[in-house]
mmCIF file with all atom_site columns, C-alpha atoms and ligand atoms in Angstrom:
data_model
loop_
_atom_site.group_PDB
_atom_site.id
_atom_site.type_symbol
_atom_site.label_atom_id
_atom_site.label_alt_id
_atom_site.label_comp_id
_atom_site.label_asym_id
_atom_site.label_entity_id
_atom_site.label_seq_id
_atom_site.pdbx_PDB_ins_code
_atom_site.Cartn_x
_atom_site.Cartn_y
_atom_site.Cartn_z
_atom_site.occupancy
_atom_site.B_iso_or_equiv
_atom_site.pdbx_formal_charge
_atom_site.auth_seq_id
_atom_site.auth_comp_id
_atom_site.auth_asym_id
_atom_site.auth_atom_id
_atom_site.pdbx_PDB_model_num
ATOM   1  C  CA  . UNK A 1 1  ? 170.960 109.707 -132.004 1.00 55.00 ? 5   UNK A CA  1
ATOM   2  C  CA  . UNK A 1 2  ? 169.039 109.742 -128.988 1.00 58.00 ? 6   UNK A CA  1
ATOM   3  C  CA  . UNK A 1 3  ? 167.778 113.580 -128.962 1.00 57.00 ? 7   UNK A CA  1
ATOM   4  C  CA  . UNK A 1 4  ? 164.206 113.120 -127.750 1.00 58.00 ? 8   UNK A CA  1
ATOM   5  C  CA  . UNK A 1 5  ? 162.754 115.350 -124.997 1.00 59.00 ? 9   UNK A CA  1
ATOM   6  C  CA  . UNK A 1 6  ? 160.849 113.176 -123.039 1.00 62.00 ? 10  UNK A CA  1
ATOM   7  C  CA  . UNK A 1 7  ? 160.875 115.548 -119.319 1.00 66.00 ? 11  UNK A CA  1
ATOM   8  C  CA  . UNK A 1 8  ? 158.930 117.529 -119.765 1.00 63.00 ? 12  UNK A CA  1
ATOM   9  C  CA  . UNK A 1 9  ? 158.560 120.456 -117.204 1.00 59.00 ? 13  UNK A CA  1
ATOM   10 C  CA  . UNK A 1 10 ? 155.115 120.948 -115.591 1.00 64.00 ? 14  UNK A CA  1
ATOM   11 C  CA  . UNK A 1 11 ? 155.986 123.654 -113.274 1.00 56.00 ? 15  UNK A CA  1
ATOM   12 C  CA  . UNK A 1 12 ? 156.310 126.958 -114.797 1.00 57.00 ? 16  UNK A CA  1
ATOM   13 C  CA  . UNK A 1 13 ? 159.401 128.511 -112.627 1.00 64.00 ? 17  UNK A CA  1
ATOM   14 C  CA  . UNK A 1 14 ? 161.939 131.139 -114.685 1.00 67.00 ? 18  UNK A CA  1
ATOM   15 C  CA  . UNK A 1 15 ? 162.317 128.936 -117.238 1.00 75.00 ? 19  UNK A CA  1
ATOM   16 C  CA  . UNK A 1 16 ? 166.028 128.243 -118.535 1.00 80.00 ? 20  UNK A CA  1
ATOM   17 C  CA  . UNK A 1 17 ? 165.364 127.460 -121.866 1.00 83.00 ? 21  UNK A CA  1
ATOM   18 C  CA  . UNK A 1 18 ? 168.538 125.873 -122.051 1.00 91.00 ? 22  UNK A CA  1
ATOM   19 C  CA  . UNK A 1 19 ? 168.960 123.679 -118.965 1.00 94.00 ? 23  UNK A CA  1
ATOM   20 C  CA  . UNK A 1 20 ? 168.334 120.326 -119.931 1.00 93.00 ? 24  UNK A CA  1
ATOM   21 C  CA  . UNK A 1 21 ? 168.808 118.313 -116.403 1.00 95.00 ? 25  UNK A CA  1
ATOM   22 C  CA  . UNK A 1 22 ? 170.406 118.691 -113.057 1.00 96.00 ? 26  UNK A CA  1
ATOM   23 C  CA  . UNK A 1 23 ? 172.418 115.915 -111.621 1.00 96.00 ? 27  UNK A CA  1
ATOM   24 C  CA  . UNK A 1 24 ? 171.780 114.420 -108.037 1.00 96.00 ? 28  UNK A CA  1
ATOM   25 C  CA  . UNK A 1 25 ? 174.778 116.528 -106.822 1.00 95.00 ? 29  UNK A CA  1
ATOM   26 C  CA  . UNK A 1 26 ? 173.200 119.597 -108.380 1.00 96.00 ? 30  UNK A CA  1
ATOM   27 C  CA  . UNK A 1 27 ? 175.529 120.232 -110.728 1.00 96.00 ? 31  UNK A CA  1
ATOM   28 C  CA  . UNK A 1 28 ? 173.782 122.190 -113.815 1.00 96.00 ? 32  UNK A CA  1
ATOM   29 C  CA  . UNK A 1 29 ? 173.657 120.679 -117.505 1.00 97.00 ? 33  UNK A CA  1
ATOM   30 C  CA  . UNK A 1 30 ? 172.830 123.051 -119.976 1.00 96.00 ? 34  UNK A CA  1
ATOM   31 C  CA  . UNK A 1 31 ? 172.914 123.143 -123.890 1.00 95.00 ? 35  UNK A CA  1
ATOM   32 C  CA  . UNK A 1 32 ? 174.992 125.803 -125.308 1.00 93.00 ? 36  UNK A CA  1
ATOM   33 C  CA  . UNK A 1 33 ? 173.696 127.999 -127.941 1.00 90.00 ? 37  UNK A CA  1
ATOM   34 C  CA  . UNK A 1 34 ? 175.800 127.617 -131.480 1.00 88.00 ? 38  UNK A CA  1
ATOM   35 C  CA  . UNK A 1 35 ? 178.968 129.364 -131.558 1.00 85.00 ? 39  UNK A CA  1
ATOM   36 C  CA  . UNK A 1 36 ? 178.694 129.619 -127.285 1.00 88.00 ? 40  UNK A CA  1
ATOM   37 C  CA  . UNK A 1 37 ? 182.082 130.324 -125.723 1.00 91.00 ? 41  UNK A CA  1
ATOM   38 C  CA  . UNK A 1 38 ? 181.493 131.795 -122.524 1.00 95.00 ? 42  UNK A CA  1
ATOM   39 C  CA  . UNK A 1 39 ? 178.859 130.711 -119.915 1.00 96.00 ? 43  UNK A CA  1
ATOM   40 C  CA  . UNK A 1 40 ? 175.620 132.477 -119.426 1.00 94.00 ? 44  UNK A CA  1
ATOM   41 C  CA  . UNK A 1 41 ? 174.709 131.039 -115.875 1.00 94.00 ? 45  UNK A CA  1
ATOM   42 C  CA  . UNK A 1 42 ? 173.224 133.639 -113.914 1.00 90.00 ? 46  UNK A CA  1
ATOM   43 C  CA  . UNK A 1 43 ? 174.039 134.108 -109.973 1.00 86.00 ? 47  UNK A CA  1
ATOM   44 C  CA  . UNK A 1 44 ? 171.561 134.760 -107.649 1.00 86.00 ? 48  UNK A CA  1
ATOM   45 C  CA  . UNK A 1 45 ? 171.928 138.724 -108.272 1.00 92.00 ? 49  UNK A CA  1
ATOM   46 C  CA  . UNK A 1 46 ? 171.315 137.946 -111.696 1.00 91.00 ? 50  UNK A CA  1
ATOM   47 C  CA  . UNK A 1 47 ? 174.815 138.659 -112.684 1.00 94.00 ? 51  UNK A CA  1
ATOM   48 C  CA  . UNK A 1 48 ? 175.930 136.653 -115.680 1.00 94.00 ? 52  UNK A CA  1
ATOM   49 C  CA  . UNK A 1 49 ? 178.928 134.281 -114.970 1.00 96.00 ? 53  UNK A CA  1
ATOM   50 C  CA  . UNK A 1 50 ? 180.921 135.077 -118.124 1.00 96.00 ? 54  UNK A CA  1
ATOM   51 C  CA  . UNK A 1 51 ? 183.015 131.849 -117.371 1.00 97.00 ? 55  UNK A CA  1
ATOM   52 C  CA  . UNK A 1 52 ? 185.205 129.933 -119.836 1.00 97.00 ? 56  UNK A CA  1
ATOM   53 C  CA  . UNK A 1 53 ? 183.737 127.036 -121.151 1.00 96.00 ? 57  UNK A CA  1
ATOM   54 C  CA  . UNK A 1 54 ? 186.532 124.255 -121.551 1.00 96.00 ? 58  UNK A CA  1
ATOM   55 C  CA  . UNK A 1 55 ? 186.103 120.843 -123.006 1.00 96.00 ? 59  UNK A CA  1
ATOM   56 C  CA  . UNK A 1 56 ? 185.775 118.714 -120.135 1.00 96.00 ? 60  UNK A CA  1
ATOM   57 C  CA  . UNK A 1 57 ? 186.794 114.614 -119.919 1.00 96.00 ? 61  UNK A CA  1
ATOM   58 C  CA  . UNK A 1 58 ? 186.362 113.709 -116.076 1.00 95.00 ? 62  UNK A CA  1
ATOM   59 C  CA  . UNK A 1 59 ? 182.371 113.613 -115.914 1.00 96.00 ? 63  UNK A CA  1
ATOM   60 C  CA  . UNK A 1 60 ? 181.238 110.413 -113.521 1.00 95.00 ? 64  UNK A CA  1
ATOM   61 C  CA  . UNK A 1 61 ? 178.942 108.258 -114.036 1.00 96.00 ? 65  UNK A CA  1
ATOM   62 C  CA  . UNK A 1 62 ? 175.692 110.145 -113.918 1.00 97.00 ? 66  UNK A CA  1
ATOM   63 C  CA  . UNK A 1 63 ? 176.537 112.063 -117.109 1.00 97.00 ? 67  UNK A CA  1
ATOM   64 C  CA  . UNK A 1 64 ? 178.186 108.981 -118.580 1.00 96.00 ? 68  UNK A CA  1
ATOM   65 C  CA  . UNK A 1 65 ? 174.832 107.139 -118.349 1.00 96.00 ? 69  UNK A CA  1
ATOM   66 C  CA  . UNK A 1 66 ? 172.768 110.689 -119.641 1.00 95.00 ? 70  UNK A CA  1
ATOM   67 C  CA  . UNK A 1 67 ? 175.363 111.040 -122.764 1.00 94.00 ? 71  UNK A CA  1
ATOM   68 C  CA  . UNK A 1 68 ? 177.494 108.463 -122.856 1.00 95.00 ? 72  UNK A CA  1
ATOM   69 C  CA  . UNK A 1 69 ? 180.984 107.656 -122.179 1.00 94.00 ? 73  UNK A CA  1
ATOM   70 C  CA  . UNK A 1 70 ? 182.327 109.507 -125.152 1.00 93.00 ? 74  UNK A CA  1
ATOM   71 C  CA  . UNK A 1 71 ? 179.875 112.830 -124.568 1.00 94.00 ? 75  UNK A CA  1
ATOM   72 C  CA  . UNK A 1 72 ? 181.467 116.320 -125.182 1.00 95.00 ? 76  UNK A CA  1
ATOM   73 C  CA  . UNK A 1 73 ? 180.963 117.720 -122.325 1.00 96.00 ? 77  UNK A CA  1
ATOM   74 C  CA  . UNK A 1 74 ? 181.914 121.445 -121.691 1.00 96.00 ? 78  UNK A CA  1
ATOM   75 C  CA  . UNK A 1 75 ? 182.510 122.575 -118.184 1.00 97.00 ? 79  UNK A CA  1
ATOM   76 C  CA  . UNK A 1 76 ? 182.370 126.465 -116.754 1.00 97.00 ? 80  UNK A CA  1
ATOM   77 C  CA  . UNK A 1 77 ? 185.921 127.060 -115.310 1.00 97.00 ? 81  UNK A CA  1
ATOM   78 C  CA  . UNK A 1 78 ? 183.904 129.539 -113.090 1.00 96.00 ? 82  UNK A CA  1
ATOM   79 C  CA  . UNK A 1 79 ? 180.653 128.079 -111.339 1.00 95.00 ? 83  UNK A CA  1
ATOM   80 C  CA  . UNK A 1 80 ? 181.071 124.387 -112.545 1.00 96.00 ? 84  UNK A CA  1
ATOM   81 C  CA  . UNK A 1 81 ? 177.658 123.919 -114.944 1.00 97.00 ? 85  UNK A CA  1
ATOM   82 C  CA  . UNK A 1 82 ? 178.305 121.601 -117.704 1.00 97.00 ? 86  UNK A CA  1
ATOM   83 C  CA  . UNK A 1 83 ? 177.400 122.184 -121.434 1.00 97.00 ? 87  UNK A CA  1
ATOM   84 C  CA  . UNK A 1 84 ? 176.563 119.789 -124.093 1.00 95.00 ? 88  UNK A CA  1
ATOM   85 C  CA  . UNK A 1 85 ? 177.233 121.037 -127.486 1.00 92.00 ? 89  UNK A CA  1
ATOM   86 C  CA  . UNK A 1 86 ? 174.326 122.797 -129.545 1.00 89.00 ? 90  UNK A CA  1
ATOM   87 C  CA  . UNK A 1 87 ? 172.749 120.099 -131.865 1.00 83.00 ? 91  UNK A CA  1
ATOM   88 C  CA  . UNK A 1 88 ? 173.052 122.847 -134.459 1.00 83.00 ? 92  UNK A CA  1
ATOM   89 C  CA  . UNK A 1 89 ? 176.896 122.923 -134.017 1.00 72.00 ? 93  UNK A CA  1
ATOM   90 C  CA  . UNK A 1 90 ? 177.130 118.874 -134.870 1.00 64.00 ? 94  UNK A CA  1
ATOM   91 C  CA  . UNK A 1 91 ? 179.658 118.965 -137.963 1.00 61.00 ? 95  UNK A CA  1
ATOM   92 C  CA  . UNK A 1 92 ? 177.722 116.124 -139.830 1.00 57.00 ? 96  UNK A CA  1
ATOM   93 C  CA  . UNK A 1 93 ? 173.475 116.372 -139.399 1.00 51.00 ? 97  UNK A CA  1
ATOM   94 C  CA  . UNK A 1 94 ? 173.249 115.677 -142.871 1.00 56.00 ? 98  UNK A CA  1
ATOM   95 C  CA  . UNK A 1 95 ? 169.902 117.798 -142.291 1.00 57.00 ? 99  UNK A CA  1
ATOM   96 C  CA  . UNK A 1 96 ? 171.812 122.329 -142.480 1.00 53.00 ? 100 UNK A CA  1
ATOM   97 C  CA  . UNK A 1 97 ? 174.890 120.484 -144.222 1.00 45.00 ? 101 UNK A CA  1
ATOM   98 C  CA  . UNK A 1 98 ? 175.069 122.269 -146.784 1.00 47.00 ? 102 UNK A CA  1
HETATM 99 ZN ZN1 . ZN  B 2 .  ? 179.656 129.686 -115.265 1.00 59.94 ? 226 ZN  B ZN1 1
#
């Protein structure tokens, strides 16, 4: 239950509203938006990447520690970002439930 956002960004660059960290190899972690299936990662031509996003079990230890060892993770078959799931999409909030 750990959902606070405590990094705050301080420099103003493009913002991707829905990257939520980068790892030390520079692998991309976004947050998909509800119902997300393909990946919206943009190239440096701007071109969207239109990958498939497939559940994804063989994160190290960087996410592991960031999510935990049971996280879903999603993974771009295309350009390799990883996606954690949309807090909206969370069967059981017990907040949009019913
Ligand atoms: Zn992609």
């Amino acid at each position: 239950m750990d959902n606070t956002n405590a990094e705050a960004p301080e420099v103003p660059v493009v913002p991707d509203v829905h990257l939520v960290a980068t790892l030390t190899d520079g692998t991309k972690v976004r947050q998909r938006v509800p119902r997300m299936r393909a990946c919206t990662e943009k190239d440096e031509k701007g071109k969207m990447c239109a990958g498939h996003l497939k559940r994804w079990y063989f994160f190290g230890d960087e996410v592991k520690a960031k999510y935990g060892a049971n996280a879903e993770i999603y993974r771009c078959e295309h350009c390799k970002t990883l996606y954690i799931p949309n807090p909206t999409e969370k069967p059981r909030t017990g907040t949009l439930a019913w």
